[in-house]
Coordinates of N, CA and C in Angstrom, one line a residue:
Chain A
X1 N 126.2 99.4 88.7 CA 124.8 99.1 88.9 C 123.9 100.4 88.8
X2 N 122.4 100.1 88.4 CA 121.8 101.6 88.1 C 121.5 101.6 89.7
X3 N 121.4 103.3 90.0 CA 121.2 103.4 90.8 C 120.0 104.7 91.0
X4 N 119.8 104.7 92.4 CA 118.4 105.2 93.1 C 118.6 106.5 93.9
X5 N 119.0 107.0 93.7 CA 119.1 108.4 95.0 C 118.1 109.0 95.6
X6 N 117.2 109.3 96.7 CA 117.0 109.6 97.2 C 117.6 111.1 98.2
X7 N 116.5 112.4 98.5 CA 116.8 113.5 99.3 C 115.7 113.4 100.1
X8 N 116.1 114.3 100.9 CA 117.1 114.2 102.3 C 117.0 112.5 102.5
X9 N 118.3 112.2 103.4 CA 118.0 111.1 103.8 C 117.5 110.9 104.9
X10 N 117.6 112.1 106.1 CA 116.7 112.4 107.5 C 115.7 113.4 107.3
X11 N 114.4 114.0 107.6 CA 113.9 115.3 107.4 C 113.6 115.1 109.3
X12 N 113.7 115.8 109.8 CA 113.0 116.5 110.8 C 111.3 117.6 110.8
X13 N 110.5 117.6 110.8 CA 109.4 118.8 110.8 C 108.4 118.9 111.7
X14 N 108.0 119.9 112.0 CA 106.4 120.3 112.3 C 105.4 119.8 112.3
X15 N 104.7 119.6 112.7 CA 103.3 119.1 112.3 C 102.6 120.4 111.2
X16 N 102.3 119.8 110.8 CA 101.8 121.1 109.5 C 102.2 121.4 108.7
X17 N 103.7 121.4 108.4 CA 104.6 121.6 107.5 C 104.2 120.6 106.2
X18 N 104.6 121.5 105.1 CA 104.5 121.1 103.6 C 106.1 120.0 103.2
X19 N 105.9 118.6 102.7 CA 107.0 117.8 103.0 C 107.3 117.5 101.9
X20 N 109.1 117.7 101.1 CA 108.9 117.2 99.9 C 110.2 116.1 99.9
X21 N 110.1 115.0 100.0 CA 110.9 114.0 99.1 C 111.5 113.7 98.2
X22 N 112.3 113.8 97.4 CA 113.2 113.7 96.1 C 113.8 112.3 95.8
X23 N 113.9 111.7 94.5 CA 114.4 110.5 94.2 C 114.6 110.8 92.5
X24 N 115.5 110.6 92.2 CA 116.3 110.5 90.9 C 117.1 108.9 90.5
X25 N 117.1 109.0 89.2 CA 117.3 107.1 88.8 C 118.1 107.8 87.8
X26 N 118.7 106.5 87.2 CA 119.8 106.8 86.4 C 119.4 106.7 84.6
X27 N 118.8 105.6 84.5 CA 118.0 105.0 83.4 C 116.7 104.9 83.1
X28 N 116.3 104.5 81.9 CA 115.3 104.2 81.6 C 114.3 103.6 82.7
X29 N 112.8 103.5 83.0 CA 112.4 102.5 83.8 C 110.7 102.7 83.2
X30 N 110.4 101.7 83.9 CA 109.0 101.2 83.6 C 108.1 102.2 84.3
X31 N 108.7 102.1 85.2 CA 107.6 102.3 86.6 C 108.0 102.6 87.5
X32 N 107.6 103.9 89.2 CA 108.3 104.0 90.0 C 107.5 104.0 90.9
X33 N 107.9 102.8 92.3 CA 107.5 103.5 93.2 C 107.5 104.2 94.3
X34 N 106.3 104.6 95.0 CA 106.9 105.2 96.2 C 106.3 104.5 97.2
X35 N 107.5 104.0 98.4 CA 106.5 103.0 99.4 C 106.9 103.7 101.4
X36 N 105.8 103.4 102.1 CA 106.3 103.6 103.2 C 106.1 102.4 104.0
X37 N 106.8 102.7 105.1 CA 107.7 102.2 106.0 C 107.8 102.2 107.2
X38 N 107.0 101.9 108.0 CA 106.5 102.3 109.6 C 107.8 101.3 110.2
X39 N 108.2 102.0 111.8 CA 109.2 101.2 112.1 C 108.8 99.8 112.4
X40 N 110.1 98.9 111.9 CA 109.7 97.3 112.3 C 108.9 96.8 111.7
X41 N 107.6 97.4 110.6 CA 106.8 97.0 109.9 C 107.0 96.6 108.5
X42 N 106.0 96.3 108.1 CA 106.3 96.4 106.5 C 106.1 96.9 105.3
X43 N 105.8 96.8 104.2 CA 105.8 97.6 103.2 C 104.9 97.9 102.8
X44 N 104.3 99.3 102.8 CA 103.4 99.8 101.4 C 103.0 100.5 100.8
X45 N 102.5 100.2 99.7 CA 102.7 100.6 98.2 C 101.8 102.0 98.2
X46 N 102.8 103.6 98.1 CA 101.5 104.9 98.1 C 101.0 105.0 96.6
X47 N 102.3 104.7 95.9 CA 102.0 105.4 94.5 C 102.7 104.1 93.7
X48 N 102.5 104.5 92.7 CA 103.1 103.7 91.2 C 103.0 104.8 89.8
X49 N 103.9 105.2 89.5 CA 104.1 106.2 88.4 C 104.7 105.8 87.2
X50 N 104.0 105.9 85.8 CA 104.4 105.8 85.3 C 105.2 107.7 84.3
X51 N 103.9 108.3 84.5 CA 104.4 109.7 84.2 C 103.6 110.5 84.8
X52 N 103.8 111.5 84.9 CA 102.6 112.7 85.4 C 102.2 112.9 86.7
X53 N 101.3 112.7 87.3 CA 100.8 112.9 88.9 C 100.1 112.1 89.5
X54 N 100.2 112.1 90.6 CA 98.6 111.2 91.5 C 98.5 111.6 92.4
X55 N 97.8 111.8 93.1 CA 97.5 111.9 94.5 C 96.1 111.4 95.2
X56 N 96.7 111.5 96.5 CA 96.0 110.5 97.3 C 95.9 111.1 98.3
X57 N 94.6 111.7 99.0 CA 94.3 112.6 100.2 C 95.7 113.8 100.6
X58 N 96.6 113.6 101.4 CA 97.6 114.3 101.6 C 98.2 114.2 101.0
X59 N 99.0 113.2 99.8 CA 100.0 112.3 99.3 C 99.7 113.2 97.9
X60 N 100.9 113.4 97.6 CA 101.0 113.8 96.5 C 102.3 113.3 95.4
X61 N 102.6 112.6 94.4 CA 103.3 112.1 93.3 C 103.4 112.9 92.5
X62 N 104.8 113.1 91.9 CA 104.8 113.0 90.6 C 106.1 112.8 90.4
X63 N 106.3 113.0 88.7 CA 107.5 112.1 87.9 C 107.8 113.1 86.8
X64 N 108.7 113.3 86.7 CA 109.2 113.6 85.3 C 110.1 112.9 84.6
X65 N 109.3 111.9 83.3 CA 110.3 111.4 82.9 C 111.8 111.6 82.3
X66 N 111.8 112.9 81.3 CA 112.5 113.7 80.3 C 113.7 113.6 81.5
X67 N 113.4 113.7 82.6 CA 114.8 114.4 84.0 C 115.3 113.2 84.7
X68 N 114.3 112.7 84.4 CA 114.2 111.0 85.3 C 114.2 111.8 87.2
X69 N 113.1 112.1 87.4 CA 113.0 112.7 88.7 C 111.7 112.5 89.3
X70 N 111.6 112.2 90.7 CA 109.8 112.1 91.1 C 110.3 112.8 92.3
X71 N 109.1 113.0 92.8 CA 109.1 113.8 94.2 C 108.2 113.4 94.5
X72 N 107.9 113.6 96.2 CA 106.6 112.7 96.5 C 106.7 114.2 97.7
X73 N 105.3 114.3 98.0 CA 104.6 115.6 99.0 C 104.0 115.4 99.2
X74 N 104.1 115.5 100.7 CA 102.7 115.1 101.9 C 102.4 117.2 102.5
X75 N 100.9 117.0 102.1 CA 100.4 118.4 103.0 C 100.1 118.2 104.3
X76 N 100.1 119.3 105.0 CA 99.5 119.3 106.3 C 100.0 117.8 107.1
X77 N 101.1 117.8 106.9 CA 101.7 116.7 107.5 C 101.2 116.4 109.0
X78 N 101.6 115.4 109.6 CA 101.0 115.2 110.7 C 102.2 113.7 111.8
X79 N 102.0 113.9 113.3 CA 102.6 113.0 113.5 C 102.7 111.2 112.8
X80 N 101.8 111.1 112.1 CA 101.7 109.8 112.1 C 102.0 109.5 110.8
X81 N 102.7 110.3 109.7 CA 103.2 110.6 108.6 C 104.6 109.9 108.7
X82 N 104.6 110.1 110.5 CA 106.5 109.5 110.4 C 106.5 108.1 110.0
X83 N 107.8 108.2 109.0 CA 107.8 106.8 108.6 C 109.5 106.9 107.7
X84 N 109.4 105.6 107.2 CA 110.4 105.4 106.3 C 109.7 106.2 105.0
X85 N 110.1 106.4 103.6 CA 109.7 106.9 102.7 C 110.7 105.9 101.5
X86 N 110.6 105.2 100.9 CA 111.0 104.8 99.8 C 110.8 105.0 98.5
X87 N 111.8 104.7 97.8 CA 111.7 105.2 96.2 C 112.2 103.9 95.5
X88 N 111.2 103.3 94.6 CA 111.9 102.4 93.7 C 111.2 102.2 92.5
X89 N 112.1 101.2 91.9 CA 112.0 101.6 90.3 C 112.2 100.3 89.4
X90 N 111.6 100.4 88.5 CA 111.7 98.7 88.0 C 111.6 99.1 86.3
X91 N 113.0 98.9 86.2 CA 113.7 99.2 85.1 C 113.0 98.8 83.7
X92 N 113.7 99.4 83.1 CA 112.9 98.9 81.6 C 113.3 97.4 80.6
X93 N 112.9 96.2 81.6 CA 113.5 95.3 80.9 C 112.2 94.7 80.4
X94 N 111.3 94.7 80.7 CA 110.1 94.4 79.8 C 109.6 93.2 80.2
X95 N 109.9 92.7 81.3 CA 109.4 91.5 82.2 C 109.5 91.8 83.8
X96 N 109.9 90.7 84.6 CA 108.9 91.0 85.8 C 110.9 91.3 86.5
X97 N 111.2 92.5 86.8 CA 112.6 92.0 87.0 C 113.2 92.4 88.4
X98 N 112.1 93.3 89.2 CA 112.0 93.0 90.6 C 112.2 94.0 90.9
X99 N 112.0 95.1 91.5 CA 112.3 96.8 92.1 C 114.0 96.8 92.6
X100 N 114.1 98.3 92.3 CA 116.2 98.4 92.8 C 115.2 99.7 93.4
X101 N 116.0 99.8 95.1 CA 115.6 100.8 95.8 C 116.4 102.0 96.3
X102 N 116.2 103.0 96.4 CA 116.7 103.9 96.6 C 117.0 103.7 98.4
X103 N 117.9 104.5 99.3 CA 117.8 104.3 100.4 C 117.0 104.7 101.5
X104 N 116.1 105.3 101.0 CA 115.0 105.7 102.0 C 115.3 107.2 102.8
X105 N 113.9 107.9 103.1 CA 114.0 108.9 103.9 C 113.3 108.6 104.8
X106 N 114.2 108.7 106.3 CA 113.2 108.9 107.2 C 112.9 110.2 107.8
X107 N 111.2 109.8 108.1 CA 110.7 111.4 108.1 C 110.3 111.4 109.8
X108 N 110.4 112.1 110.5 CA 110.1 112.7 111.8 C 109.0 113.7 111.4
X109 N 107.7 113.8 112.3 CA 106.9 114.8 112.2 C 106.6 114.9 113.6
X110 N 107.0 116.3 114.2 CA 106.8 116.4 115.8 C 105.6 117.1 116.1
X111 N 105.2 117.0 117.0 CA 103.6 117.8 117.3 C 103.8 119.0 117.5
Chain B
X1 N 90.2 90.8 96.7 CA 91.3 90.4 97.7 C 92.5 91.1 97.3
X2 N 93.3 91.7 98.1 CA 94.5 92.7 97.6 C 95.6 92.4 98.3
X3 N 95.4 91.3 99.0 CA 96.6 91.0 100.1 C 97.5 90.1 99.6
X4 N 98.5 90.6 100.3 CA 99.7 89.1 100.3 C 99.7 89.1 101.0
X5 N 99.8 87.7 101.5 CA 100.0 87.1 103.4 C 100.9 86.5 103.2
X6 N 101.8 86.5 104.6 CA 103.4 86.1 105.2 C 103.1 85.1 106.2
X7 N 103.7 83.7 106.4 CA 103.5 82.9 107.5 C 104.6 82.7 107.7
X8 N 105.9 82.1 109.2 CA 105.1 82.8 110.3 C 105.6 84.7 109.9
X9 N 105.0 85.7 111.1 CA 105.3 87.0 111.5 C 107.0 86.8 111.6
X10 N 107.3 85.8 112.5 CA 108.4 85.6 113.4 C 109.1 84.6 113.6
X11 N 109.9 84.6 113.3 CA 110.8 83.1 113.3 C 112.4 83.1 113.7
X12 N 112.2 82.3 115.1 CA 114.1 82.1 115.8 C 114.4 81.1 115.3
X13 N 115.4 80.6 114.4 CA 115.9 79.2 114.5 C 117.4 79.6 114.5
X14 N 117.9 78.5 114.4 CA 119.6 78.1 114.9 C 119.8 77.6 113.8
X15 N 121.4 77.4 113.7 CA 122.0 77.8 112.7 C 121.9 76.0 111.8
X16 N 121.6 75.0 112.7 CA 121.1 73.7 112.1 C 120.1 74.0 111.7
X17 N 119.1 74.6 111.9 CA 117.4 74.0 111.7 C 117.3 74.4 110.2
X18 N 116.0 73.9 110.1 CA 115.6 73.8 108.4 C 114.0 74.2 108.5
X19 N 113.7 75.1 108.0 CA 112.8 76.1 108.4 C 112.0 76.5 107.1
X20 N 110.8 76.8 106.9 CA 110.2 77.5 105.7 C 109.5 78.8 105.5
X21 N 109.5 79.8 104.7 CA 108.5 81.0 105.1 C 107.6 80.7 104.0
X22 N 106.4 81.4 104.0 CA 105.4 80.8 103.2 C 105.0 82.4 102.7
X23 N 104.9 82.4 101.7 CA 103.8 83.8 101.2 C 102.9 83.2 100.2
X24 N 101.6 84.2 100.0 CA 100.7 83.6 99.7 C 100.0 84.7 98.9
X25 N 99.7 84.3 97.5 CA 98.5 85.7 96.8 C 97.5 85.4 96.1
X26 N 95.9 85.7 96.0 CA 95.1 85.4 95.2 C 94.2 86.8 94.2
X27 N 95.2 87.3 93.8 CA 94.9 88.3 93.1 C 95.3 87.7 91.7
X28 N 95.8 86.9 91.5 CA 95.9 86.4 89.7 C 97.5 87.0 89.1
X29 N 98.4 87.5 90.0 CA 99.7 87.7 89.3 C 100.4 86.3 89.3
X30 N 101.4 86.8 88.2 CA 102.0 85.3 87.8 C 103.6 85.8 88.2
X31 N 103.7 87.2 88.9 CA 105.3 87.0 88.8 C 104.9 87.6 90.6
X32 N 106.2 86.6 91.3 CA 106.3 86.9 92.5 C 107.6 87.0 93.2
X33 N 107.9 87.7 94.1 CA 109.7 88.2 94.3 C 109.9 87.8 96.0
X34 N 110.9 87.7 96.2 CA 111.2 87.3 97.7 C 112.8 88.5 97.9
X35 N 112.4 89.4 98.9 CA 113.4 90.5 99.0 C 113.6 90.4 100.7
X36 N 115.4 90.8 100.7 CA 115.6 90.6 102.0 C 116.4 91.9 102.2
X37 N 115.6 92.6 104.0 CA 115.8 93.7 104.1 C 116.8 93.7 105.4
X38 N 117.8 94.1 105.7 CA 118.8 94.7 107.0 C 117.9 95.4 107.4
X39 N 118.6 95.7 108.7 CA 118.0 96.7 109.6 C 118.5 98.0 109.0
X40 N 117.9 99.0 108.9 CA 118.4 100.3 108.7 C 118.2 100.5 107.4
X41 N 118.1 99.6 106.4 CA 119.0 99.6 105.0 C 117.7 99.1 103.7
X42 N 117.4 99.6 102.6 CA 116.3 99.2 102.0 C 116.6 98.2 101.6
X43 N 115.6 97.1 100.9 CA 115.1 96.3 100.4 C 115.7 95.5 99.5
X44 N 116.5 94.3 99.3 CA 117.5 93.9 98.2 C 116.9 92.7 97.7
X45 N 116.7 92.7 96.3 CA 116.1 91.7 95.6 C 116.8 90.5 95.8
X46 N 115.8 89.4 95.9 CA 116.7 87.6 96.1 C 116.0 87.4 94.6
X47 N 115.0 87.0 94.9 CA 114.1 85.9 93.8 C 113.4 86.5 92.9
X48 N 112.8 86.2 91.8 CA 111.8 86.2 91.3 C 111.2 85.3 90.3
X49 N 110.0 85.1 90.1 CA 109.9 83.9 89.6 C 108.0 84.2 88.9
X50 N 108.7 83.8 87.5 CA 107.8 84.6 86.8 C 106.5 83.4 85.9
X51 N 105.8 82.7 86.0 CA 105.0 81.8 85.3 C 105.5 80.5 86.4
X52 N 105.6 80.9 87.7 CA 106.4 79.7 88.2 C 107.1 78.9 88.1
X53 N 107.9 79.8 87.1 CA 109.2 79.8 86.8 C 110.2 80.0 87.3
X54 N 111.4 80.3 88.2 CA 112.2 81.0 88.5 C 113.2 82.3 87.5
X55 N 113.0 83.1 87.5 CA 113.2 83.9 86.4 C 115.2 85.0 86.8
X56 N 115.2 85.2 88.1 CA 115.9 85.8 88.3 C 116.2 85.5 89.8
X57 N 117.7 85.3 90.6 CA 118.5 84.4 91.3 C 119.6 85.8 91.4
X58 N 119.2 86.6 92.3 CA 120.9 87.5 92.4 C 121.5 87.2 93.2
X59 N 122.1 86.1 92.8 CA 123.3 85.5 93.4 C 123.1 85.6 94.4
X60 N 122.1 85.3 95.3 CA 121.7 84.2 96.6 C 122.7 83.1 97.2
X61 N 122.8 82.7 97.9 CA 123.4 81.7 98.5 C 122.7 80.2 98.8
X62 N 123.3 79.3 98.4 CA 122.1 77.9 98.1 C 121.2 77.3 99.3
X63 N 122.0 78.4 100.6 CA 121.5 78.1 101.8 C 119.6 78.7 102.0
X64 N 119.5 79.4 100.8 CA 118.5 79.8 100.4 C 117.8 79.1 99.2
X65 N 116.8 78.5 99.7 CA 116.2 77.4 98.4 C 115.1 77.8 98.3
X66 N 114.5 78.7 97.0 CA 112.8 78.8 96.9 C 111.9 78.0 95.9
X67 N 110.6 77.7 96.2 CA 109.9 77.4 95.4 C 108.8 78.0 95.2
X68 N 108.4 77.5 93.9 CA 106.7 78.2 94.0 C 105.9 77.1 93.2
X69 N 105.4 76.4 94.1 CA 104.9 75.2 93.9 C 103.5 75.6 92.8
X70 N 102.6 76.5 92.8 CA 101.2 76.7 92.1 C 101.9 78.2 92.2
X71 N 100.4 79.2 91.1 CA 100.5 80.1 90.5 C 100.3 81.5 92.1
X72 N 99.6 80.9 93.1 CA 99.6 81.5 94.7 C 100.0 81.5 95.5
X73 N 101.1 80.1 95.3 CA 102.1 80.2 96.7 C 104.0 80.6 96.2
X74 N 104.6 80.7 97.0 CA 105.6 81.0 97.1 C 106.6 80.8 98.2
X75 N 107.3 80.0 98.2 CA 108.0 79.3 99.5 C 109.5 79.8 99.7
X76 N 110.0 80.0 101.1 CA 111.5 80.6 100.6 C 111.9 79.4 101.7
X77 N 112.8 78.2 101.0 CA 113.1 77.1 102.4 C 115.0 77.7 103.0
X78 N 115.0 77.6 104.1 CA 115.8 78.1 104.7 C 116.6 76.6 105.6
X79 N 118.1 76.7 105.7 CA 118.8 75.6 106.1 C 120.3 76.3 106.0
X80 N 120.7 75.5 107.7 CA 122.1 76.5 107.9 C 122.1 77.7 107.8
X81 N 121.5 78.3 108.0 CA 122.0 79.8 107.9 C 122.7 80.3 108.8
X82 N 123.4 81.2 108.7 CA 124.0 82.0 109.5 C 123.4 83.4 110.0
X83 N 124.2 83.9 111.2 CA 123.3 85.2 112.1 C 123.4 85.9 111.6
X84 N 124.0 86.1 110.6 CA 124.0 87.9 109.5 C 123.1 87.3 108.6
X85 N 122.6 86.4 108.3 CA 121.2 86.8 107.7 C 119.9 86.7 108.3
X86 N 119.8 87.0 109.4 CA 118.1 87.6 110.6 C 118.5 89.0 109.6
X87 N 117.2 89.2 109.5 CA 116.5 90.2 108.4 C 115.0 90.1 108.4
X88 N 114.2 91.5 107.9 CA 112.9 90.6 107.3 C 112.9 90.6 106.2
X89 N 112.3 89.4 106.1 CA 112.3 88.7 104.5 C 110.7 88.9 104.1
X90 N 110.9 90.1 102.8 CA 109.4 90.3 101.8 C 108.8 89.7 101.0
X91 N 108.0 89.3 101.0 CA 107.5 88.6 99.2 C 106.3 90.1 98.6
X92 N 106.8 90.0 97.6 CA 105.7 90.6 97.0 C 105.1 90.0 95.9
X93 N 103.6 90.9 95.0 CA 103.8 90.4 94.0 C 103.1 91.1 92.9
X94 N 103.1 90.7 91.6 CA 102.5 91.9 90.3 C 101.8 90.8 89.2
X95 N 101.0 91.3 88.7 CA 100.9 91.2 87.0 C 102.0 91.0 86.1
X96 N 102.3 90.6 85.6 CA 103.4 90.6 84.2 C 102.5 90.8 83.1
X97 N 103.9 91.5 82.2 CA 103.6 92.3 80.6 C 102.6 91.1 79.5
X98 N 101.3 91.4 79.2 CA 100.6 90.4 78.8 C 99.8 89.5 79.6
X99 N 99.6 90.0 80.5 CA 98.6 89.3 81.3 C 97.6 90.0 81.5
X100 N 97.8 91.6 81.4 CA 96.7 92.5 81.5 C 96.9 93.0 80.4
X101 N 95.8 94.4 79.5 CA 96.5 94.9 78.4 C 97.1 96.4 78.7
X102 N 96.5 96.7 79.6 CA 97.5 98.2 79.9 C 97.3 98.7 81.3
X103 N 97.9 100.2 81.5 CA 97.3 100.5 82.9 C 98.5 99.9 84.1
X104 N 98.1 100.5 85.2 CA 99.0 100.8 86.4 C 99.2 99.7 87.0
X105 N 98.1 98.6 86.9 CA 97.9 97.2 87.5 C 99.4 96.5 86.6
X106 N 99.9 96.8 85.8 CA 100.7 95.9 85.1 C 102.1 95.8 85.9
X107 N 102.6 96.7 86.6 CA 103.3 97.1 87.0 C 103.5 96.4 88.8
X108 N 102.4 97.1 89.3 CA 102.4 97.5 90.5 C 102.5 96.0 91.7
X109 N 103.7 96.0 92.5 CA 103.9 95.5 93.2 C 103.2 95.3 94.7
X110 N 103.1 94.0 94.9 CA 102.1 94.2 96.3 C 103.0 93.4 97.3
X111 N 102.8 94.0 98.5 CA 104.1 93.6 99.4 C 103.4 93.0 100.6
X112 N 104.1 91.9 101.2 CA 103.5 91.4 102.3 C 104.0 91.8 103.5
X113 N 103.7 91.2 104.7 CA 103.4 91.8 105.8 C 105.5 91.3 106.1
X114 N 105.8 90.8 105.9 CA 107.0 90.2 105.7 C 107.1 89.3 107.3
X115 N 108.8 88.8 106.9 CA 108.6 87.5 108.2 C 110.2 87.7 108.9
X116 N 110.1 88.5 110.1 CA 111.4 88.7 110.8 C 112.0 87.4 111.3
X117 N 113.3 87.2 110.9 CA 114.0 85.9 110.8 C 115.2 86.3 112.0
X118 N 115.5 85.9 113.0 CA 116.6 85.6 113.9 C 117.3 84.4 113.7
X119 N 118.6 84.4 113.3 CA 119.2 83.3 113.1 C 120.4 83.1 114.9
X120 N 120.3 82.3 115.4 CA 120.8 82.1 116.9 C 122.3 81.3 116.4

């Protein structure tokens, strides 16, 4: 089965500290995303990548497809950053064929 | 409107009852997915069902019956189940290829508030 890797799978940090998340796929894919994950809550959607970058206030994306690699960076991190961090990816089958997820990072941000 | 809504939040039944979760979307996607999550553990595809279609079934168990009656609703009906499957159960949902002509909207998944299930 294609799979999802995700780094680290715990982070511990600072408040303030620069945060980087890693996720690598095996294959081809459409689209990736990155989703968080508050405890007991539910899902949602920061990014959606097809190539190149985005960012979103602290939130930062990007992707290389050529390596098949994204990273996701939060600046000036802060307590309320803590969360799950997911990575998923929805293969290149050319219809609707549902996200395969990576196992998630959870992030700690202490004051 | 950008939401997917989950009915109920919260649901205990026993291992007789016959039970429904409801998700709901009025953003105009035609493909919608029902994913069931463990504690600790990411997100595992059940359904998806694409023109109100059923399109994709990974190997689910029949104690899990979905429909999607119109192009906004999405039903996951539940009967017998057993206590290893309390989980929360997601619906999300997207655009499909030719419904839009390009761009990030084609892709992008929208997730609901999901519906924590205790099976007693």
């Amino acid at each position: 089965k294609n799979e999802v890797e995700q780094s680290p799978q715990n982070l511990t940090a600072q408040e303030g500290e620069f945060i980087t998340i890693n996720c690598s796929y095996s294959v081809g894919i459409s689209a990736l995303h990155w989703l968080q994950q508050h405890p007991g809550g539910g899902i949602v959607s920061l990014f959606m990548l097809s190539s190149g970058k985005k960012k979103h206030g602290r939130l930062i994306a990007t992707i290389n497809i050529q390596e098949k690699h994204s990273s996701l960076h939060i600046t000036a991190s802060h307590p309320r950053d803590s969360a799950v961090y997911i990575c998923a990816v929805m293969y290149s089958g050319g219809g609707a064929d549902g996200l395969t997820f990576g196992k998630g990072t959870h992030l700690i941000i202490q004051p | 409107d950008t939401e997917v809504t989950q009915t109920p939040k919260h649901l205990v039944m026993g291992m007789t009852n016959k039970k429904s979760l409801k998700c709901e979307q009025h953003m105009g996607h035609r493909a919608m997915y029902w994913y069931k999550q463990k504690a600790k553990k990411p997100p595992e595809l059940m359904f998806v069902y694409s023109y109100e279609k059923l399109s994709i079934n990974e190997s689910v168990p029949s104690r899990f019956s979905p429909e999607c009656p119109n192009s906004s609703l999405l039903n996951l009906h539940l009967h017998a189940l057993q206590p290893e499957d309390s989980a929360l159960y997601l619906c999300a949902s997207s655009h499909l290829p030719g419904q839009v002509g390009t761009g990030r909207a084609l892709y992008e998944q929208y997730f609901g508030p999901g519906t924590r299930l205790t099976v007693t």
